[in-house]
Coordinates of N, CA and C and ligand atoms in Angstrom, one line a residue:
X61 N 17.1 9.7 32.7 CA 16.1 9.0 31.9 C 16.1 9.5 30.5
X62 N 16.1 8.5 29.4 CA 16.2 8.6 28.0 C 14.6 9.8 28.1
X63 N 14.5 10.4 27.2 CA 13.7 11.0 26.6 C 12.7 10.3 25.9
X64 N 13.0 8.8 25.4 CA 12.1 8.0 24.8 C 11.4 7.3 25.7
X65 N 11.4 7.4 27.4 CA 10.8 6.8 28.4 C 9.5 7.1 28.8
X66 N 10.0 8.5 28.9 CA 8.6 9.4 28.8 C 7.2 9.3 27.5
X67 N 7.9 8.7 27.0 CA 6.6 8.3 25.7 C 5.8 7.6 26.0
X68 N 4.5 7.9 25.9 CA 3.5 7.0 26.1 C 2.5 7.0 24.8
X69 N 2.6 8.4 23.7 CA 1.8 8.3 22.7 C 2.2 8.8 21.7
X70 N 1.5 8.4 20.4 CA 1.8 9.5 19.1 C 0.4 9.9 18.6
X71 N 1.1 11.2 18.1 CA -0.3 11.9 17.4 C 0.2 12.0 16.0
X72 N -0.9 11.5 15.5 CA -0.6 11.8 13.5 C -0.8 12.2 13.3
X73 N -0.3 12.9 12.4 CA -1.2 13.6 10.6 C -1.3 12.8 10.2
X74 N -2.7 12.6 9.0 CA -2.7 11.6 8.3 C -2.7 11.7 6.9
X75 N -3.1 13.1 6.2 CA -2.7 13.5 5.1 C -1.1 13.3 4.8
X76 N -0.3 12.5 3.7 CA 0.9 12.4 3.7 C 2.2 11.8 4.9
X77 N 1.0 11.5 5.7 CA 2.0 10.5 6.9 C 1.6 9.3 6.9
X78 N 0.0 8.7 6.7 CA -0.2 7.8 7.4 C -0.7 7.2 5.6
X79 N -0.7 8.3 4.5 CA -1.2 7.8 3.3 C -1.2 9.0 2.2
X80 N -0.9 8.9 1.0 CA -0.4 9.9 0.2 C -1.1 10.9 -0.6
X81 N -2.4 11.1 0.4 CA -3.5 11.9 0.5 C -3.1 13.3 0.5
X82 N -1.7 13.6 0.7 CA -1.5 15.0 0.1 C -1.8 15.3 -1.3
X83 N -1.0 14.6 -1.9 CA -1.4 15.0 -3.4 C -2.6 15.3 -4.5
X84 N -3.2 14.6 -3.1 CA -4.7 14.3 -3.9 C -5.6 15.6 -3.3
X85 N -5.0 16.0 -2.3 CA -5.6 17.6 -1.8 C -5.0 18.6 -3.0
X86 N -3.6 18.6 -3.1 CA -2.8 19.3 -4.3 C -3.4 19.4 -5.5
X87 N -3.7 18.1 -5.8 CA -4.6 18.2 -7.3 C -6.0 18.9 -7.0
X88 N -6.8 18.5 -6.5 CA -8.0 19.3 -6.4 C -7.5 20.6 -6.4
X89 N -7.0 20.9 -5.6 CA -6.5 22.5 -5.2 C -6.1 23.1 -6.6
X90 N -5.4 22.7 -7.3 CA -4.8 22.8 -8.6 C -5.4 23.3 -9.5
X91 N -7.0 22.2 -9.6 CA -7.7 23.1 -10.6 C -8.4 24.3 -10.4
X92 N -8.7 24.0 -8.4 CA -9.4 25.6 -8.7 C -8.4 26.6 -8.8
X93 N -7.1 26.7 -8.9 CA -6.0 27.7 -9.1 C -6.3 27.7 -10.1
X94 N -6.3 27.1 -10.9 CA -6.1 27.0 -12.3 C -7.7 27.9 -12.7
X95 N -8.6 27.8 -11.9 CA -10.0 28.2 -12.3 C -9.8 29.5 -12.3
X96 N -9.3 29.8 -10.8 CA -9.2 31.3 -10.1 C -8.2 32.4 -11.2
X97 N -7.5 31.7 -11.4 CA -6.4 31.8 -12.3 C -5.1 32.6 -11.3
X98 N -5.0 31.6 -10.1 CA -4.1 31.7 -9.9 C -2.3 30.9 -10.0
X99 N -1.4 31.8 -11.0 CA 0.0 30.6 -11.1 C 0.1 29.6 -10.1
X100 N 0.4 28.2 -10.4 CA 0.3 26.7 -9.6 C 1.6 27.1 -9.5
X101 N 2.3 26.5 -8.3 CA 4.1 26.0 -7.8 C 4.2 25.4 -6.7
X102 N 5.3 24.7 -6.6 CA 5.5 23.8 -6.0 C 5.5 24.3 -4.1
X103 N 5.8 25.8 -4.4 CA 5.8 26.7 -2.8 C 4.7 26.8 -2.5
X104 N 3.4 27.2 -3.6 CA 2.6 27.2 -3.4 C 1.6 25.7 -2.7
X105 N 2.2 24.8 -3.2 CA 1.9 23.9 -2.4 C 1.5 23.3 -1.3
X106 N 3.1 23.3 -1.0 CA 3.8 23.5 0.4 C 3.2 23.9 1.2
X107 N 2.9 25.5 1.2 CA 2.1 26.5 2.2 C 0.7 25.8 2.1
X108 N -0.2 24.7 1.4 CA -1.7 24.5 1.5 C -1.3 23.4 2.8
X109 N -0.3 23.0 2.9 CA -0.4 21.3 3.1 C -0.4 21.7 5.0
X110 N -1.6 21.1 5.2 CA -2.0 21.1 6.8 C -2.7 22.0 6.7
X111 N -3.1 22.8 6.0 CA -4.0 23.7 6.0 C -5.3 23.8 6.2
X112 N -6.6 24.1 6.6 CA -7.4 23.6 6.1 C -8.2 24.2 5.5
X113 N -9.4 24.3 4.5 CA -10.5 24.3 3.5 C -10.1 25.5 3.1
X114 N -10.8 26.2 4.3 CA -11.2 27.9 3.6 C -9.8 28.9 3.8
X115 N -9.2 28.1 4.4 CA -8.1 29.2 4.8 C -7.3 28.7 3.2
X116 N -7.1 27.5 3.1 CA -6.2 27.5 2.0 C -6.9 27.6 0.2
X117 N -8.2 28.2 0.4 CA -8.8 29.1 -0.6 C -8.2 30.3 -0.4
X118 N -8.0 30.7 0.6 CA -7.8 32.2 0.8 C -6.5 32.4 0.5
X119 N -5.3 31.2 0.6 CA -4.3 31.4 0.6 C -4.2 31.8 -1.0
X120 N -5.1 30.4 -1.5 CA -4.8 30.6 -3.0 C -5.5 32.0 -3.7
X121 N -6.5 32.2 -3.6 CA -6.6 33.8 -4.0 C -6.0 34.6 -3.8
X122 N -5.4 34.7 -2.4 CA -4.5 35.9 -2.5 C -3.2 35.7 -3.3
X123 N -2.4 34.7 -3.3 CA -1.4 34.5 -4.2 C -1.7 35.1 -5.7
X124 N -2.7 34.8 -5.8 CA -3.1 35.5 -7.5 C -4.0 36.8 -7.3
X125 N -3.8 37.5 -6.6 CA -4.1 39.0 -6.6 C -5.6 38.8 -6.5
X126 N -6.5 37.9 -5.7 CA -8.0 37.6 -6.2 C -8.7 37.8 -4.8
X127 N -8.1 38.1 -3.9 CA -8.5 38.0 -3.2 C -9.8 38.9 -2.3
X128 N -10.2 39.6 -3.1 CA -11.3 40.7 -2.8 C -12.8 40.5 -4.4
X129 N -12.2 39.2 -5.3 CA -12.6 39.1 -6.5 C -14.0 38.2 -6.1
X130 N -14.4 37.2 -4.9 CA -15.1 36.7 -5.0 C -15.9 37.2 -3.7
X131 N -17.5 36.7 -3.5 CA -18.1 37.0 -2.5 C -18.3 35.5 -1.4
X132 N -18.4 35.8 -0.3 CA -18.5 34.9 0.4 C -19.4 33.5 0.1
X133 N -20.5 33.6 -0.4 CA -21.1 32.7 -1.4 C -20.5 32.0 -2.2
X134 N -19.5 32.6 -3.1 CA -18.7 32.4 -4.4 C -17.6 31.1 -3.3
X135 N -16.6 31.9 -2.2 CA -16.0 31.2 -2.0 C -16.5 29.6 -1.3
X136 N -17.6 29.8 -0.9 CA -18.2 28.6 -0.2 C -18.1 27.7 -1.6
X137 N -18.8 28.4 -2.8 CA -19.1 27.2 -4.1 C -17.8 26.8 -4.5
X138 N -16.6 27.4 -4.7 CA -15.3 27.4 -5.1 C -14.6 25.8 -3.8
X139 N -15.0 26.2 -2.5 CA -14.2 25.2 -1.4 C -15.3 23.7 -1.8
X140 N -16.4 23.8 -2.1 CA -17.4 22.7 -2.1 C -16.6 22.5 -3.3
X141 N -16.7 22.6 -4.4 CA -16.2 22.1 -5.4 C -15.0 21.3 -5.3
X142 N -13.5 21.8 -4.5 CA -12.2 21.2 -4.1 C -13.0 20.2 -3.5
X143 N -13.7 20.5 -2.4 CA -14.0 19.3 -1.3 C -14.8 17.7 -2.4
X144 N -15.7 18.5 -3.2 CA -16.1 17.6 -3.8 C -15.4 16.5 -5.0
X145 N -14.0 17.2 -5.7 CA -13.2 16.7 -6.2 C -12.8 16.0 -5.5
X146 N -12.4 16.0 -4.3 CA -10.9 15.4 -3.6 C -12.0 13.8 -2.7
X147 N -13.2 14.4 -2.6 CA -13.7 12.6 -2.5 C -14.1 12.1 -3.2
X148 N -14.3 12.2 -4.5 CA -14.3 11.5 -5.8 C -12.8 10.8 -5.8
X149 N -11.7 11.8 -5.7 CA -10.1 11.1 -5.7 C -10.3 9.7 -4.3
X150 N -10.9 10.3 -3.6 CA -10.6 9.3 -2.5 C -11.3 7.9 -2.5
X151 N -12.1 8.5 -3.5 CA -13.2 7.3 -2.8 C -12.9 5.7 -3.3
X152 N -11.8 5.8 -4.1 CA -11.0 4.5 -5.2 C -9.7 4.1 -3.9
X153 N -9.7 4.8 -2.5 CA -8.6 4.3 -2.0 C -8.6 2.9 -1.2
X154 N -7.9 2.0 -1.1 CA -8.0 0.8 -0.4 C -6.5 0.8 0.6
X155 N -6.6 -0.3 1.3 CA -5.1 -0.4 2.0 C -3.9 -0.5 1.5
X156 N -4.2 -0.5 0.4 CA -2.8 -0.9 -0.8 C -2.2 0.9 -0.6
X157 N -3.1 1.7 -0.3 CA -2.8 3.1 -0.2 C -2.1 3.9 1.2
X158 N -2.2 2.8 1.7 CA -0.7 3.1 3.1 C 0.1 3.6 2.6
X159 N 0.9 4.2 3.1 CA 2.4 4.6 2.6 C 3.5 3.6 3.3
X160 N 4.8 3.4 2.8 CA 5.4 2.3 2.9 C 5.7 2.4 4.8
X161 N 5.7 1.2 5.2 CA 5.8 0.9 6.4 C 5.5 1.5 7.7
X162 N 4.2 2.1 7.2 CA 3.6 2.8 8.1 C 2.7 1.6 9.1
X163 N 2.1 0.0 8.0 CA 1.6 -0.6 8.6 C 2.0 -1.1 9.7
X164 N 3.4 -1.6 9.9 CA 4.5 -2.5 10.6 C 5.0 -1.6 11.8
X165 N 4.6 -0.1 11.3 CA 4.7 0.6 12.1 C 3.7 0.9 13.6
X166 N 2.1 1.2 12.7 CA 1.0 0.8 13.6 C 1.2 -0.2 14.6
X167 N 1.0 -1.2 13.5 CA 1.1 -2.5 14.6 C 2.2 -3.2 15.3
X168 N 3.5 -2.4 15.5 CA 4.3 -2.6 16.5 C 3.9 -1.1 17.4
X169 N 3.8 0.1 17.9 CA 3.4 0.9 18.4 C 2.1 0.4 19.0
X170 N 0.8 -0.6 18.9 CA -0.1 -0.9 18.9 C 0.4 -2.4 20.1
X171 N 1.3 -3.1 19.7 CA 2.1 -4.3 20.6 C 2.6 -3.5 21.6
X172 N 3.2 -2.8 21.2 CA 3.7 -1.8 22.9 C 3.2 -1.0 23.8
X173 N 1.8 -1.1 23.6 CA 0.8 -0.5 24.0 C 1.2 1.0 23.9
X174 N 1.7 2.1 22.7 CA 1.5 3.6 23.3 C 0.1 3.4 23.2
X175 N -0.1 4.2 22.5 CA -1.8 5.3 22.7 C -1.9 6.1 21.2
X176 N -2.2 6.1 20.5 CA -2.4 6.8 18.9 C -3.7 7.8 18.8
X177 N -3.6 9.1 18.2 CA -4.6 9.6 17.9 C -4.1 10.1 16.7
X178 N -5.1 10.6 16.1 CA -5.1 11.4 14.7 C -5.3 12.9 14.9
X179 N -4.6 13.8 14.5 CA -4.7 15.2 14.7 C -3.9 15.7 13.1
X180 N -5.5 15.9 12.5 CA -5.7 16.2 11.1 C -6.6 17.4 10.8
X181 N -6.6 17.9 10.2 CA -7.3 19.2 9.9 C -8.1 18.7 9.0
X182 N -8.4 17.6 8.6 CA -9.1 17.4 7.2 C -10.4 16.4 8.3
X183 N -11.5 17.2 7.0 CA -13.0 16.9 8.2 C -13.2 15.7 7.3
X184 N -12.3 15.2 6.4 CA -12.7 13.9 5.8 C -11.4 12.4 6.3
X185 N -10.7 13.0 7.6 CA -10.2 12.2 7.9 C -10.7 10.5 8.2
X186 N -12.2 10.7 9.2 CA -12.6 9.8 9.2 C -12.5 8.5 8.1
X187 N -13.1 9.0 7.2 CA -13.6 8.4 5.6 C -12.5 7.9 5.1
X188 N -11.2 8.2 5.0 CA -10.3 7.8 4.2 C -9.4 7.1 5.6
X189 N -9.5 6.8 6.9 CA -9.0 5.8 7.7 C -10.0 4.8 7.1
X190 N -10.9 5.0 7.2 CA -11.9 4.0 6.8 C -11.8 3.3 5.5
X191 N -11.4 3.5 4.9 CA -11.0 3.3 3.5 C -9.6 2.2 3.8
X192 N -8.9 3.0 4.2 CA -7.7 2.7 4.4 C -7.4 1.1 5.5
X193 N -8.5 1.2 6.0 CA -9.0 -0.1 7.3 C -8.2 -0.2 8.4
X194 N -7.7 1.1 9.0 CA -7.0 2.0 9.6 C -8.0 2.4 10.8
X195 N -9.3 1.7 10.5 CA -10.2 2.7 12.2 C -9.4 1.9 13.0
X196 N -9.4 0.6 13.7 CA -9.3 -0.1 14.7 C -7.8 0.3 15.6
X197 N -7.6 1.6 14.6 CA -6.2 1.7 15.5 C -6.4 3.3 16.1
X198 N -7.2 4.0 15.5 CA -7.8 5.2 15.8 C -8.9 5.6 15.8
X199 N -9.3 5.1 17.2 CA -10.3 5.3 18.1 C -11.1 6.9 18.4
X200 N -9.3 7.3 18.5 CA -9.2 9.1 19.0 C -8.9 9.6 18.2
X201 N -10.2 10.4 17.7 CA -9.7 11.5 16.3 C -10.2 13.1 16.7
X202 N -9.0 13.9 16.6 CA -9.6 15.4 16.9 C -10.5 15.5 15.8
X203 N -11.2 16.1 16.7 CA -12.5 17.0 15.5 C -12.0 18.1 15.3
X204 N -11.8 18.5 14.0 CA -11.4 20.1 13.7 C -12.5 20.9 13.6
X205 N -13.3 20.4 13.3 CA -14.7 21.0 13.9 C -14.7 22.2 15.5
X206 N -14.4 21.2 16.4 CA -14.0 22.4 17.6 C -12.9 22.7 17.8
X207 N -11.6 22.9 16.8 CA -10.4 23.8 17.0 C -11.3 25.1 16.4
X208 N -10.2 26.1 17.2 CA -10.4 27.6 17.4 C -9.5 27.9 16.3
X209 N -8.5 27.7 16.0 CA -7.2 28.0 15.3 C -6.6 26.7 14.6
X210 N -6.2 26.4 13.3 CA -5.4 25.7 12.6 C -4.2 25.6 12.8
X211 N -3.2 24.5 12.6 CA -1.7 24.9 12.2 C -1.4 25.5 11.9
X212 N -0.2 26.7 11.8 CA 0.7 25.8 13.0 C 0.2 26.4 14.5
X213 N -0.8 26.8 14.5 CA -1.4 26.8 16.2 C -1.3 25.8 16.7
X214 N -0.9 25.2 17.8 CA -0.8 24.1 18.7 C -1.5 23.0 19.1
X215 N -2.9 23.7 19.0 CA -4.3 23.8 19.7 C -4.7 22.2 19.1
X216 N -4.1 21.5 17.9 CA -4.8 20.4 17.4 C -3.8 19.4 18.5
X217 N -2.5 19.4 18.1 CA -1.9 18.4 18.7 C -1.7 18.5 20.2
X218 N -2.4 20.0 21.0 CA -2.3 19.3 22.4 C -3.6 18.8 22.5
X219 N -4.8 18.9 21.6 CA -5.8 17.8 21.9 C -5.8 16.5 21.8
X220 N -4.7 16.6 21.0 CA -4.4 15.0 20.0 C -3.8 14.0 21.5
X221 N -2.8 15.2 22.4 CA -2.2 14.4 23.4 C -3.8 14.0 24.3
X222 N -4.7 15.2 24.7 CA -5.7 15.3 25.6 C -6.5 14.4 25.4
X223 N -7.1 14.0 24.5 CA -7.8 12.6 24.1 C -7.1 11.4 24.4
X224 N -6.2 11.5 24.8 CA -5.5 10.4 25.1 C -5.4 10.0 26.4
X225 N -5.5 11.2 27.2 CA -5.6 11.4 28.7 C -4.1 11.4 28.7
X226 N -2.9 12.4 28.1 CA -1.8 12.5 27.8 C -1.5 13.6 28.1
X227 N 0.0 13.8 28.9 CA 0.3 15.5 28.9 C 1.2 15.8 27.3
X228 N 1.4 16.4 26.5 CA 2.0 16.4 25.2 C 3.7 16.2 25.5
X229 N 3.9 16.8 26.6 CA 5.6 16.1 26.6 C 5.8 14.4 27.0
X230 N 4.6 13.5 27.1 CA 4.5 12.3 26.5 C 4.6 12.0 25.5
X231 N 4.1 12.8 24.6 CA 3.7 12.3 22.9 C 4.8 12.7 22.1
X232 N 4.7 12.2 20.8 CA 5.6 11.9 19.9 C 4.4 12.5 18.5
X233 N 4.4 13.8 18.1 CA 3.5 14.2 16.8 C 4.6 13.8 15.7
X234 N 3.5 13.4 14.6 CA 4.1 12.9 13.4 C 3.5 13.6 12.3
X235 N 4.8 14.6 11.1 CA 4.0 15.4 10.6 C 4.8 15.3 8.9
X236 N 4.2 16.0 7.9 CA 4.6 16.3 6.9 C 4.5 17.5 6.4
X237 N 3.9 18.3 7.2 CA 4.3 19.7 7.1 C 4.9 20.6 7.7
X238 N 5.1 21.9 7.0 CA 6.1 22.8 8.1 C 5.1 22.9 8.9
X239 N 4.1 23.6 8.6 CA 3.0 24.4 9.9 C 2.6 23.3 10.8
X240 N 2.6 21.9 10.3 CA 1.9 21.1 11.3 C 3.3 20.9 12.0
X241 N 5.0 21.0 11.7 CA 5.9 20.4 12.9 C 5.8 21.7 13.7
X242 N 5.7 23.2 13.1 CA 5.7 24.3 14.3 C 4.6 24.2 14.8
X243 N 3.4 23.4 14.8 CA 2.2 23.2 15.6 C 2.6 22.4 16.9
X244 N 3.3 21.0 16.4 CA 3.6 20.2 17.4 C 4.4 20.9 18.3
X245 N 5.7 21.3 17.5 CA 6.9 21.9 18.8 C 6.3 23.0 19.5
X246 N 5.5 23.6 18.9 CA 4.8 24.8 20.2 C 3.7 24.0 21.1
X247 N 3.1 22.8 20.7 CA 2.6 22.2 21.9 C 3.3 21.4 23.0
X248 N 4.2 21.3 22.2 CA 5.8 20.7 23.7 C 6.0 19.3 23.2
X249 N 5.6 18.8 22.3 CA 5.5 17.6 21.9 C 6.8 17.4 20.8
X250 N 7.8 16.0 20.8 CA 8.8 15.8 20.1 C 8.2 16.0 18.8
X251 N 8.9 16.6 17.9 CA 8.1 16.5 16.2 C 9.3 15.4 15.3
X252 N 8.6 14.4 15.0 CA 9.2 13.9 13.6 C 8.6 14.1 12.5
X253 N 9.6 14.9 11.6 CA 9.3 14.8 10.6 C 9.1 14.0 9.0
X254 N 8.2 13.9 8.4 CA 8.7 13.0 6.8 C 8.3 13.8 6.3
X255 N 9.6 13.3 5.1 CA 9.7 14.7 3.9 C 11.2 15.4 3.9
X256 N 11.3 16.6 3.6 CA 12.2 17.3 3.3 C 13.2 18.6 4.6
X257 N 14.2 17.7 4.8 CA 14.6 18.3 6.1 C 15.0 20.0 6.0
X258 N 15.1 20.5 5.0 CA 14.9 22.0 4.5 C 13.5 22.5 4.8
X259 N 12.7 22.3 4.6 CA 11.0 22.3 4.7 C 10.5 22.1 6.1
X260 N 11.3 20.9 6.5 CA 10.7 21.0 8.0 C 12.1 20.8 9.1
X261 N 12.3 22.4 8.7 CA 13.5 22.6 9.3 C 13.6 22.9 10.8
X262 N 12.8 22.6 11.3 CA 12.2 23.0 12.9 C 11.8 21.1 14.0
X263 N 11.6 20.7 13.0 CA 11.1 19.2 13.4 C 12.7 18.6 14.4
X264 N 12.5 18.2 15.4 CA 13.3 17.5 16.0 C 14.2 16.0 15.0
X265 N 13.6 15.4 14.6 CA 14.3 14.5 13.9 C 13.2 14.2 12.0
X266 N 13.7 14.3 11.5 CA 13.3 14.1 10.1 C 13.7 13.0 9.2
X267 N 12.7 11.9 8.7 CA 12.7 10.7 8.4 C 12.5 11.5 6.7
X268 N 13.6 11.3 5.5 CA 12.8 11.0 4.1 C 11.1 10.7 3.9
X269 N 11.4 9.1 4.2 CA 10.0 9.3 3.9 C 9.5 8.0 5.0
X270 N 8.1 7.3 4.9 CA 8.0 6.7 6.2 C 8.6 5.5 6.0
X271 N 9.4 5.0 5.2 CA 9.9 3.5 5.1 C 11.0 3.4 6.2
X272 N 11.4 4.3 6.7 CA 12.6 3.9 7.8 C 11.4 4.6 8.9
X273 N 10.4 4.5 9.0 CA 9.9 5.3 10.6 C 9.7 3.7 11.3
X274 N 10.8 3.6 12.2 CA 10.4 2.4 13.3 C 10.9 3.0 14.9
X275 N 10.3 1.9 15.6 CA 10.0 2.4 16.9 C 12.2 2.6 17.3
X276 N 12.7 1.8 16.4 CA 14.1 1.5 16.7 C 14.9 2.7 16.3
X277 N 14.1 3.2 15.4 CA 14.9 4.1 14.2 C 14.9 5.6 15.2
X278 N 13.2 5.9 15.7 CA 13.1 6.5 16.1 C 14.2 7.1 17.4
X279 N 14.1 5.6 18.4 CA 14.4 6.0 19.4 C 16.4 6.1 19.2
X280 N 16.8 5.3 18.2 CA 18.4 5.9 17.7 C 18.2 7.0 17.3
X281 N 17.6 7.9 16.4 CA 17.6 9.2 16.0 C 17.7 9.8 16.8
X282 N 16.7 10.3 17.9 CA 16.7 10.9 19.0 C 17.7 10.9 20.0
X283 N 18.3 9.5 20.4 CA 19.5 9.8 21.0 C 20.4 11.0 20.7
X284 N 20.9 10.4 18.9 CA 22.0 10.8 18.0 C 21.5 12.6 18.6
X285 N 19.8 13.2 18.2 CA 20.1 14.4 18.4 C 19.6 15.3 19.8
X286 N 20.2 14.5 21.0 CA 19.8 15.1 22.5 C 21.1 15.4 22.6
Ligands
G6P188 C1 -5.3 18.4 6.0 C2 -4.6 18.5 4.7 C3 -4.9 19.8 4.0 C4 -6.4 20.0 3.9 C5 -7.0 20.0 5.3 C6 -8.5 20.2 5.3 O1 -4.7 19.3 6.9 O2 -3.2 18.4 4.9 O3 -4.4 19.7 2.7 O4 -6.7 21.3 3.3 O5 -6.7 18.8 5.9 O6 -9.1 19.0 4.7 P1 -10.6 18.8 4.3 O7 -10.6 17.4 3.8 O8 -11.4 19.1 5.5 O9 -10.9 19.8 3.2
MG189 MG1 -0.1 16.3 6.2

């Protein structure tokens, strides 16, 4: 039996997979580096993306030697502030803000009846599906609220399968970061990646970007790498 038989679901990220909501975490993030005065780069990036709030404050202080500089108060005003930048960014998004053929993608995965959940570390996922007019397809959204542990810990996408009433060597996680494809492959779940196949050099099969992610593309990739 193909390996694509066994499929019955996919779990997303939605920052950067399902819409180009990474960048717009990057910029916010940006200025408070820029505040903290910690040097911005493109690595530095990288390492926020899947991350979530407080941890990737902490990332960014410590990169700039700051990391004993503020008090727990300080850092709460410092994360409120990114958080409150990045829904100001959001709050202008519409469906024009899909990423390319992600829609055709939905709604053939949606005709075949898998099963779709969202397993996002961002507590503003809701809001920007919403935006995006993306609920009616994601019913099932982890709450990062009750993970124990972030990416690349496991713990989001084997709930992402569990909400589904899915065992994860059913599902198919879809990611655009490194920590989130080592999150998937330690939950047992196939990882595709979009993005940079250096970057997510652990992902089972890696799409550029989502304009070639189809259910066809998929299941030839996966042949090509079993
Ligand atoms: C996702 C994004 C991260 C973000 C995290 C928390 O994982 O990729 O960039 O830091 O969510 O998002 P939030 O909207 O809750 O601050
Ligand atoms: Mg992402």
């Amino acid at each position: 039996m193909s390996i694509f038989k066994q499929i019955k679901g996919f779990v997303f990220d939605l920052d950067g997979v399902i819409t180009d909501t990474a960048r717009l975490h990057t910029k916010a993030w940006h200025e408070i580096a820029d505040q903290v005065g910690t040097p911005w780069s493109h690595e530095l990036a990288d390492k926020l993306r899947g991350i979530g709030r407080e941890e990737s404050l902490d990332i960014i202080l410590r990169a700039g030697g700051k990391q004993d500089a503020y008090t727990d108060a300080e850092k709460t005003q410092l994360a409120t502030a990114k958080n409150e930048h990045y829904q100001r960014l959001i709050s202008t998004l519409t469906p024009q803000d899909i990423l390319p053929g992600i829609p055709e993608f939905l709604h053939d995965l949606h005709e075949h009846e898998y099963l779709m959940s969202i397993a996002s570390a961002s507590r503003n996922a809701p809001a920007v599906l919403e935006r995006l007019g993306l609920t009616q397809y994601f019913p099932k959204i982890v709450d990062p609220n009750c993970l124990h542990t972030g990416k690349p810990n496991p713990e989001i996408f084997i709930k992402g399968a569990a909400i589904l009433g899915l065992e994860p060597r059913q599902c198919i996680g879809v990611e655009d970061a490194a920590a989130g494809v080592q999150a998937i492959d330690a939950a047992g779940e196939i990882s595709v990646g979009i993005g940079d196949k250096d970057v997510l050099r652990g992902a089972t099969i890696v799409f550029p970007t989502t304009s070639t992610l189809t259910l066809a593309n998929i299941s030839g990739r996966l042949k090509e790498a079993a």
